[in-house]
Amino acid sequence: MPDLRFRAGASQTFARMNGSSAVSYNEHKWIKPIDLLNNSQPVKICAPMVRYSKLPFRMLVRKYECDIAYTPMIISNCFVKSVKARDNDFTTCPGDRPLIVQFAANNSQDFADAAEIVAPFSDGVDLNCGCPQRWAMAEGYGSCLLNKPELLSEMVRQTRNRIKQDDFTVSIKIRIHDDIRKTVELCQRAEKSGASWITVHGRTKEQRCQPVNYEAIRIIKDSVGIPVVANGDIRSKPDIDNVRKITGVDGVMAARGMLANPAMYAGYQETPWHCVRDWVKIALSLGTPFQCFHHHLIYMLEKIMGRAERRVFNSLASTSAVIEFLRDNYGF
């Protein structure tokens, strides 16, 4: 069951972030994810990225035509059991919508419990069925679920039945099998169990830098009746049109491309300086830890700075040093 202390704590966080307890969470209007995905235009999504797709970065990309943002992957078991884990792993505010919370789970109870906790503060939950890291596989998370279609379907079904909000979504993010027929069967099972949509990373769990199999994504899209989102090597706005043309998907999801250029979806070829300024303002206003603040800037400025300049910038060790560097070298 949801922990009421979490709900109360989250509500206080919302009020603090807006500078006034008078701001109502329900006053903020947005288009629900499932309505976006059923539109004629491809939906642009920021992927769940460990350490990176947290609240400050989500607020940044929303300024540059990102339609839906995901939280980083959260371990459902810890999230359900620990108030401290909830405080550390999940932070949001009224403007942080539409928002999908991604969980790693290996059983229906944990996934449904976690979904029930975040339901009042988000638009949906996503089950990670794609993480290929060894630790995740060893715990029964991520790509391990690709070979457990019955369990995956039951996790979706129980969570879908637990949440009574009709517009609250339950989605899955998967990688593909070597045998695409197994992936199609998995997706069709998930659809029958109530999955709202499926995000497909077009690589197998063994693949890292190999070309994305967009043909496999097209086959999956043609085999189900729910929306499908393509993930993998989306690095520019032209990539969106190209992938949409090849696969017929309803949306695209980018990860590394958005780290390098948070304004990518707005059509910029590299991070514009006003986006860098926006990041500094948002990050400082939300008290972003230095390592996160600095790492995002390292990604954003990689193509802008020369090698020697990057070496100096990457070695900076404090927020004040970063601000001073940007002021002295780029007129911030």
Short mmCIF file of C-alpha atoms in Angstrom, two decimals:
data_model
loop_
_atom_site.label_atom_id
_atom_site.label_comp_id
_atom_site.label_asym_id
_atom_site.label_seq_id
_atom_site.Cartn_x
_atom_site.Cartn_y
_atom_site.Cartn_z
CA MET A 1 0.00 0.00 0.00
CA PRO A 2 1.16 3.60 -0.54
CA ASP A 3 3.01 5.21 2.35
CA LEU A 4 1.14 8.34 3.39
CA ARG A 5 4.37 9.89 4.64
CA PHE A 6 5.65 9.76 1.08
CA ARG A 7 2.55 11.50 -0.23
CA ALA A 8 2.79 14.22 2.40
CA GLY A 9 6.50 14.69 1.83
CA ALA A 10 6.03 14.90 -1.91
CA SER A 11 3.29 17.49 -1.56
CA GLN A 12 5.57 19.64 0.57
CA THR A 13 8.31 19.32 -2.02
CA PHE A 14 5.90 20.50 -4.74
CA ALA A 15 5.01 23.57 -2.66
CA ARG A 16 8.64 24.43 -1.89
CA MET A 17 9.64 24.19 -5.54
CA ASN A 18 6.91 26.60 -6.54
CA GLY A 19 7.73 29.06 -3.79
CA SER A 20 4.23 29.00 -2.36
CA SER A 21 2.01 26.50 -0.61
CA ALA A 22 -0.89 28.05 -2.53
CA VAL A 23 0.15 26.32 -5.76
CA SER A 24 -2.14 23.37 -6.36
CA TYR A 25 -0.73 20.27 -7.96
CA ASN A 26 -3.92 19.83 -9.96
CA GLU A 27 -3.84 23.37 -11.40
CA HIS A 28 -1.14 22.42 -13.91
CA LYS A 29 -2.60 21.15 -17.19
CA TRP A 30 -0.86 18.87 -19.67
CA ILE A 31 -1.72 16.40 -22.38
CA LYS A 32 -1.77 12.82 -21.12
CA PRO A 33 0.81 10.43 -22.63
CA ILE A 34 -1.70 8.08 -24.20
CA ASP A 35 -3.40 11.02 -25.94
CA LEU A 36 -0.05 12.18 -27.27
CA LEU A 37 0.78 8.70 -28.56
CA ASN A 38 -2.55 8.41 -30.33
CA ASN A 39 -1.91 11.66 -32.19
CA SER A 40 -0.64 11.82 -35.76
CA GLN A 41 2.71 13.42 -34.85
CA PRO A 42 5.63 11.35 -33.51
CA VAL A 43 5.96 11.78 -29.76
CA LYS A 44 9.42 12.89 -28.58
CA ILE A 45 10.54 11.21 -25.36
CA CYS A 46 13.53 11.57 -23.03
CA ALA A 47 14.74 8.13 -21.98
CA PRO A 48 15.26 6.84 -18.44
CA MET A 49 18.98 7.36 -17.78
CA VAL A 50 20.61 6.32 -14.54
CA ARG A 51 22.06 9.38 -12.74
CA TYR A 52 21.01 11.75 -15.51
CA SER A 53 17.28 11.96 -16.26
CA LYS A 54 16.45 13.49 -12.89
CA LEU A 55 14.17 16.44 -12.23
CA PRO A 56 16.52 19.29 -13.28
CA PHE A 57 17.36 17.67 -16.63
CA ARG A 58 13.71 16.78 -17.25
CA MET A 59 12.74 20.41 -16.68
CA LEU A 60 15.43 21.49 -19.14
CA VAL A 61 14.42 19.21 -22.01
CA ARG A 62 10.77 20.14 -21.56
CA LYS A 63 11.75 23.67 -22.64
CA TYR A 64 12.96 22.23 -25.97
CA GLU A 65 9.99 20.28 -27.35
CA CYS A 66 10.39 17.06 -25.36
CA ASP A 67 6.85 15.71 -24.99
CA ILE A 68 7.32 13.05 -22.29
CA ALA A 69 10.16 12.51 -19.81
CA TYR A 70 11.07 9.41 -17.80
CA THR A 71 12.69 9.19 -14.40
CA PRO A 72 15.85 7.12 -14.05
CA MET A 73 15.24 3.43 -13.39
CA ILE A 74 14.22 2.90 -9.74
CA ILE A 75 14.48 -0.44 -7.92
CA SER A 76 10.89 -1.15 -6.89
CA ASN A 77 11.69 -3.35 -3.91
CA CYS A 78 13.79 -0.68 -2.17
CA PHE A 79 11.37 2.06 -3.19
CA VAL A 80 8.41 0.30 -1.59
CA LYS A 81 10.21 -0.60 1.65
CA SER A 82 12.26 2.52 2.35
CA VAL A 83 11.13 6.11 2.87
CA LYS A 84 14.75 7.16 2.43
CA ALA A 85 14.88 5.45 -0.97
CA ARG A 86 11.72 7.25 -2.04
CA ASP A 87 13.12 10.60 -0.98
CA ASN A 88 16.39 9.92 -2.83
CA ASP A 89 14.99 8.37 -5.99
CA PHE A 90 11.83 10.28 -6.80
CA THR A 91 11.54 14.06 -6.91
CA THR A 92 9.08 16.00 -9.03
CA CYS A 93 7.14 19.25 -9.20
CA PRO A 94 3.89 20.38 -10.84
CA GLY A 95 5.55 21.44 -14.10
CA ASP A 96 7.25 18.06 -14.47
CA ARG A 97 4.57 16.49 -16.65
CA PRO A 98 3.86 14.31 -18.53
CA LEU A 99 6.04 12.08 -16.34
CA ILE A 100 6.65 8.34 -16.52
CA VAL A 101 8.34 6.61 -13.58
CA GLN A 102 10.41 3.61 -14.61
CA PHE A 103 10.88 0.70 -12.21
CA ALA A 104 13.04 -2.38 -12.18
CA ALA A 105 11.00 -5.19 -10.67
CA ASN A 106 11.09 -8.98 -10.59
CA ASN A 107 7.63 -9.67 -9.17
CA SER A 108 4.10 -8.34 -9.54
CA GLN A 109 3.66 -7.23 -5.94
CA ASP A 110 6.63 -4.86 -5.89
CA PHE A 111 5.81 -3.33 -9.27
CA ALA A 112 2.15 -2.77 -8.38
CA ASP A 113 2.97 -1.37 -4.94
CA ALA A 114 5.52 1.04 -6.39
CA ALA A 115 3.07 2.15 -9.07
CA GLU A 116 0.41 2.84 -6.47
CA ILE A 117 2.81 5.07 -4.53
CA VAL A 118 3.74 7.29 -7.49
CA ALA A 119 0.34 7.31 -9.21
CA PRO A 120 -0.83 10.59 -7.60
CA PHE A 121 2.31 12.37 -8.83
CA SER A 122 2.90 10.95 -12.31
CA ASP A 123 1.15 9.89 -15.50
CA GLY A 124 2.32 6.30 -15.68
CA VAL A 125 4.87 3.65 -14.79
CA ASP A 126 7.20 1.72 -17.05
CA LEU A 127 8.65 -1.74 -16.42
CA ASN A 128 12.31 -2.02 -17.38
CA CYS A 129 12.70 -5.17 -19.47
CA GLY A 130 15.81 -4.09 -21.30
CA CYS A 131 18.68 -3.37 -18.90
CA PRO A 132 21.47 -5.77 -19.93
CA GLN A 133 23.82 -5.21 -17.00
CA ARG A 134 24.93 -8.33 -15.15
CA TRP A 135 23.84 -7.16 -11.71
CA ALA A 136 20.31 -6.48 -13.00
CA MET A 137 20.09 -9.85 -14.74
CA ALA A 138 21.33 -11.60 -11.59
CA GLU A 139 18.47 -10.02 -9.59
CA GLY A 140 15.86 -10.98 -12.17
CA TYR A 141 15.50 -7.40 -13.46
CA GLY A 142 15.74 -5.86 -16.90
CA SER A 143 16.50 -8.12 -19.86
CA CYS A 144 16.03 -11.18 -17.66
CA LEU A 145 12.27 -10.62 -18.07
CA LEU A 146 12.49 -11.06 -21.86
CA ASN A 147 12.68 -14.80 -21.27
CA LYS A 148 9.82 -14.79 -18.74
CA PRO A 149 6.82 -13.65 -20.79
CA GLU A 150 4.25 -15.08 -18.35
CA LEU A 151 5.77 -13.22 -15.41
CA LEU A 152 6.08 -10.01 -17.41
CA SER A 153 2.44 -10.23 -18.46
CA GLU A 154 1.30 -10.86 -14.89
CA MET A 155 3.28 -7.85 -13.66
CA VAL A 156 1.55 -5.63 -16.20
CA ARG A 157 -1.87 -7.13 -15.49
CA GLN A 158 -1.69 -6.78 -11.70
CA THR A 159 -0.41 -3.22 -11.87
CA ARG A 160 -3.02 -2.24 -14.45
CA ASN A 161 -5.76 -3.67 -12.21
CA ARG A 162 -4.41 -1.98 -9.10
CA ILE A 163 -4.47 1.59 -10.44
CA LYS A 164 -8.01 2.83 -10.92
CA GLN A 165 -7.15 5.94 -12.96
CA ASP A 166 -8.15 5.19 -16.55
CA ASP A 167 -5.55 7.55 -18.02
CA PHE A 168 -2.66 6.23 -15.89
CA THR A 169 -0.42 4.19 -18.18
CA VAL A 170 1.48 0.95 -17.62
CA SER A 171 4.13 0.46 -20.27
CA ILE A 172 7.18 -1.71 -20.86
CA LYS A 173 10.60 -1.00 -22.36
CA ILE A 174 12.25 -4.00 -24.01
CA ARG A 175 15.15 -5.16 -26.12
CA ILE A 176 14.66 -7.65 -28.94
CA HIS A 177 15.41 -11.38 -29.16
CA ASP A 178 17.60 -12.85 -31.87
CA ASP A 179 14.41 -14.56 -33.02
CA ILE A 180 11.99 -11.70 -33.66
CA ARG A 181 9.04 -14.10 -33.39
CA LYS A 182 9.73 -14.45 -29.65
CA THR A 183 9.68 -10.68 -29.27
CA VAL A 184 6.41 -10.37 -31.17
CA GLU A 185 4.81 -13.01 -28.95
CA LEU A 186 6.09 -11.22 -25.84
CA CYS A 187 4.63 -7.91 -27.02
CA GLN A 188 1.28 -9.44 -27.92
CA ARG A 189 1.07 -11.02 -24.46
CA ALA A 190 1.86 -7.68 -22.86
CA GLU A 191 -0.83 -6.00 -24.96
CA LYS A 192 -3.45 -8.54 -23.87
CA SER A 193 -2.42 -7.99 -20.25
CA GLY A 194 -3.17 -4.27 -20.50
CA ALA A 195 0.11 -2.64 -21.52
CA SER A 196 -0.52 0.94 -22.66
CA TRP A 197 2.44 1.05 -25.05
CA ILE A 198 5.78 -0.61 -25.74
CA THR A 199 9.17 1.01 -26.18
CA VAL A 200 11.53 -1.13 -28.25
CA HIS A 201 15.30 -0.72 -28.12
CA GLY A 202 16.29 -2.32 -31.40
CA ARG A 203 19.22 -4.33 -30.07
CA THR A 204 19.52 -7.65 -28.24
CA LYS A 205 20.74 -7.77 -24.66
CA GLU A 206 24.18 -8.82 -25.91
CA GLN A 207 24.54 -5.91 -28.32
CA ARG A 208 25.99 -2.52 -27.41
CA CYS A 209 27.19 -0.48 -30.40
CA GLN A 210 25.88 -2.60 -33.25
CA PRO A 211 23.42 -0.93 -35.67
CA VAL A 212 19.85 -0.68 -34.41
CA ASN A 213 17.49 -3.22 -35.99
CA TYR A 214 14.74 -0.89 -37.17
CA GLU A 215 13.20 -3.64 -39.28
CA ALA A 216 12.52 -5.60 -36.08
CA ILE A 217 10.82 -2.54 -34.60
CA ARG A 218 8.67 -2.25 -37.73
CA ILE A 219 7.59 -5.90 -37.41
CA ILE A 220 6.63 -5.36 -33.78
CA LYS A 221 4.69 -2.21 -34.66
CA ASP A 222 2.76 -4.13 -37.32
CA SER A 223 2.00 -6.96 -34.86
CA VAL A 224 0.30 -5.05 -32.03
CA GLY A 225 -2.56 -2.63 -31.73
CA ILE A 226 -1.08 -0.39 -29.04
CA PRO A 227 1.43 2.43 -29.62
CA VAL A 228 5.09 1.52 -30.16
CA VAL A 229 8.07 3.80 -29.47
CA ALA A 230 11.46 3.32 -31.14
CA ASN A 231 14.63 3.62 -29.07
CA GLY A 232 18.26 3.50 -30.17
CA ASP A 233 20.59 5.96 -31.94
CA ILE A 234 18.14 8.87 -32.11
CA ARG A 235 20.62 11.75 -32.21
CA SER A 236 19.00 14.51 -34.28
CA LYS A 237 15.62 15.75 -35.43
CA PRO A 238 16.11 14.25 -38.94
CA ASP A 239 16.57 10.86 -37.25
CA ILE A 240 13.00 11.12 -35.98
CA ASP A 241 11.55 11.42 -39.48
CA ASN A 242 13.83 8.69 -40.82
CA VAL A 243 12.96 6.19 -38.08
CA ARG A 244 9.26 7.03 -38.32
CA LYS A 245 9.38 6.40 -42.08
CA ILE A 246 11.13 3.02 -41.65
CA THR A 247 9.14 1.69 -38.71
CA GLY A 248 5.80 3.52 -38.60
CA VAL A 249 6.18 4.02 -34.83
CA ASP A 250 4.14 6.43 -32.76
CA GLY A 251 7.11 8.00 -30.99
CA VAL A 252 10.86 8.01 -30.52
CA MET A 253 12.98 7.90 -27.38
CA ALA A 254 16.49 9.37 -27.13
CA ALA A 255 19.14 8.98 -24.45
CA ARG A 256 22.77 9.81 -25.31
CA GLY A 257 21.66 12.15 -28.06
CA MET A 258 19.81 14.27 -25.49
CA LEU A 259 22.73 14.29 -23.07
CA ALA A 260 24.91 15.77 -25.80
CA ASN A 261 22.20 18.14 -26.99
CA PRO A 262 19.16 18.67 -24.73
CA ALA A 263 17.70 20.96 -27.43
CA MET A 264 17.87 18.22 -30.07
CA TYR A 265 14.11 17.79 -30.36
CA ALA A 266 13.76 21.51 -31.08
CA GLY A 267 15.92 21.10 -34.18
CA TYR A 268 19.30 22.31 -32.94
CA GLN A 269 22.32 20.45 -34.34
CA GLU A 270 24.37 21.10 -31.21
CA THR A 271 23.58 22.53 -27.80
CA PRO A 272 22.81 26.26 -28.16
CA TRP A 273 24.27 28.62 -25.58
CA HIS A 274 20.86 29.66 -24.33
CA CYS A 275 20.22 25.99 -23.48
CA VAL A 276 23.46 25.92 -21.47
CA ARG A 277 22.31 29.04 -19.64
CA ASP A 278 18.92 27.45 -19.00
CA TRP A 279 20.65 24.40 -17.52
CA VAL A 280 22.73 26.51 -15.16
CA LYS A 281 19.67 28.42 -13.97
CA ILE A 282 17.51 25.32 -13.49
CA ALA A 283 20.25 23.26 -11.87
CA LEU A 284 21.19 25.97 -9.40
CA SER A 285 17.57 26.77 -8.55
CA LEU A 286 16.92 23.11 -7.69
CA GLY A 287 20.12 22.60 -5.73
CA THR A 288 21.58 20.04 -8.13
CA PRO A 289 24.63 18.24 -6.71
CA PHE A 290 27.89 19.37 -8.29
CA GLN A 291 28.76 16.07 -9.97
CA CYS A 292 25.43 15.94 -11.81
CA PHE A 293 25.56 19.66 -12.64
CA HIS A 294 29.11 19.35 -14.02
CA HIS A 295 28.64 16.09 -15.91
CA HIS A 296 25.70 17.44 -17.86
CA LEU A 297 27.76 20.46 -18.89
CA ILE A 298 30.62 18.19 -19.96
CA TYR A 299 28.25 16.39 -22.32
CA MET A 300 26.64 19.60 -23.61
CA LEU A 301 29.92 21.41 -24.27
CA GLU A 302 31.90 18.53 -25.76
CA LYS A 303 31.43 19.66 -29.37
CA ILE A 304 31.69 23.35 -28.55
CA MET A 305 34.99 23.40 -26.70
CA GLY A 306 38.42 22.59 -28.06
CA ARG A 307 40.43 19.72 -26.60
CA ALA A 308 42.63 21.87 -24.34
CA GLU A 309 39.65 23.84 -23.09
CA ARG A 310 37.70 20.66 -22.38
CA ARG A 311 40.62 19.30 -20.37
CA VAL A 312 40.54 22.36 -18.11
CA PHE A 313 36.76 22.42 -17.82
CA ASN A 314 36.47 18.71 -17.05
CA SER A 315 38.95 19.06 -14.18
CA LEU A 316 36.96 21.77 -12.37
CA ALA A 317 35.96 20.69 -8.87
CA SER A 318 33.22 23.04 -7.68
CA THR A 319 30.10 24.79 -8.85
CA SER A 320 31.68 28.19 -8.27
CA ALA A 321 34.68 27.18 -10.41
CA VAL A 322 32.35 26.14 -13.24
CA ILE A 323 30.41 29.41 -13.06
CA GLU A 324 33.66 31.40 -13.03
CA PHE A 325 34.96 29.45 -16.04
CA LEU A 326 31.78 30.07 -18.03
CA ARG A 327 31.78 33.75 -17.08
CA ASP A 328 35.43 34.32 -18.00
CA ASN A 329 35.41 32.34 -21.23
CA TYR A 330 31.86 32.69 -22.55
CA GLY A 331 30.47 35.83 -20.94
CA PHE A 332 27.99 34.17 -18.60
#
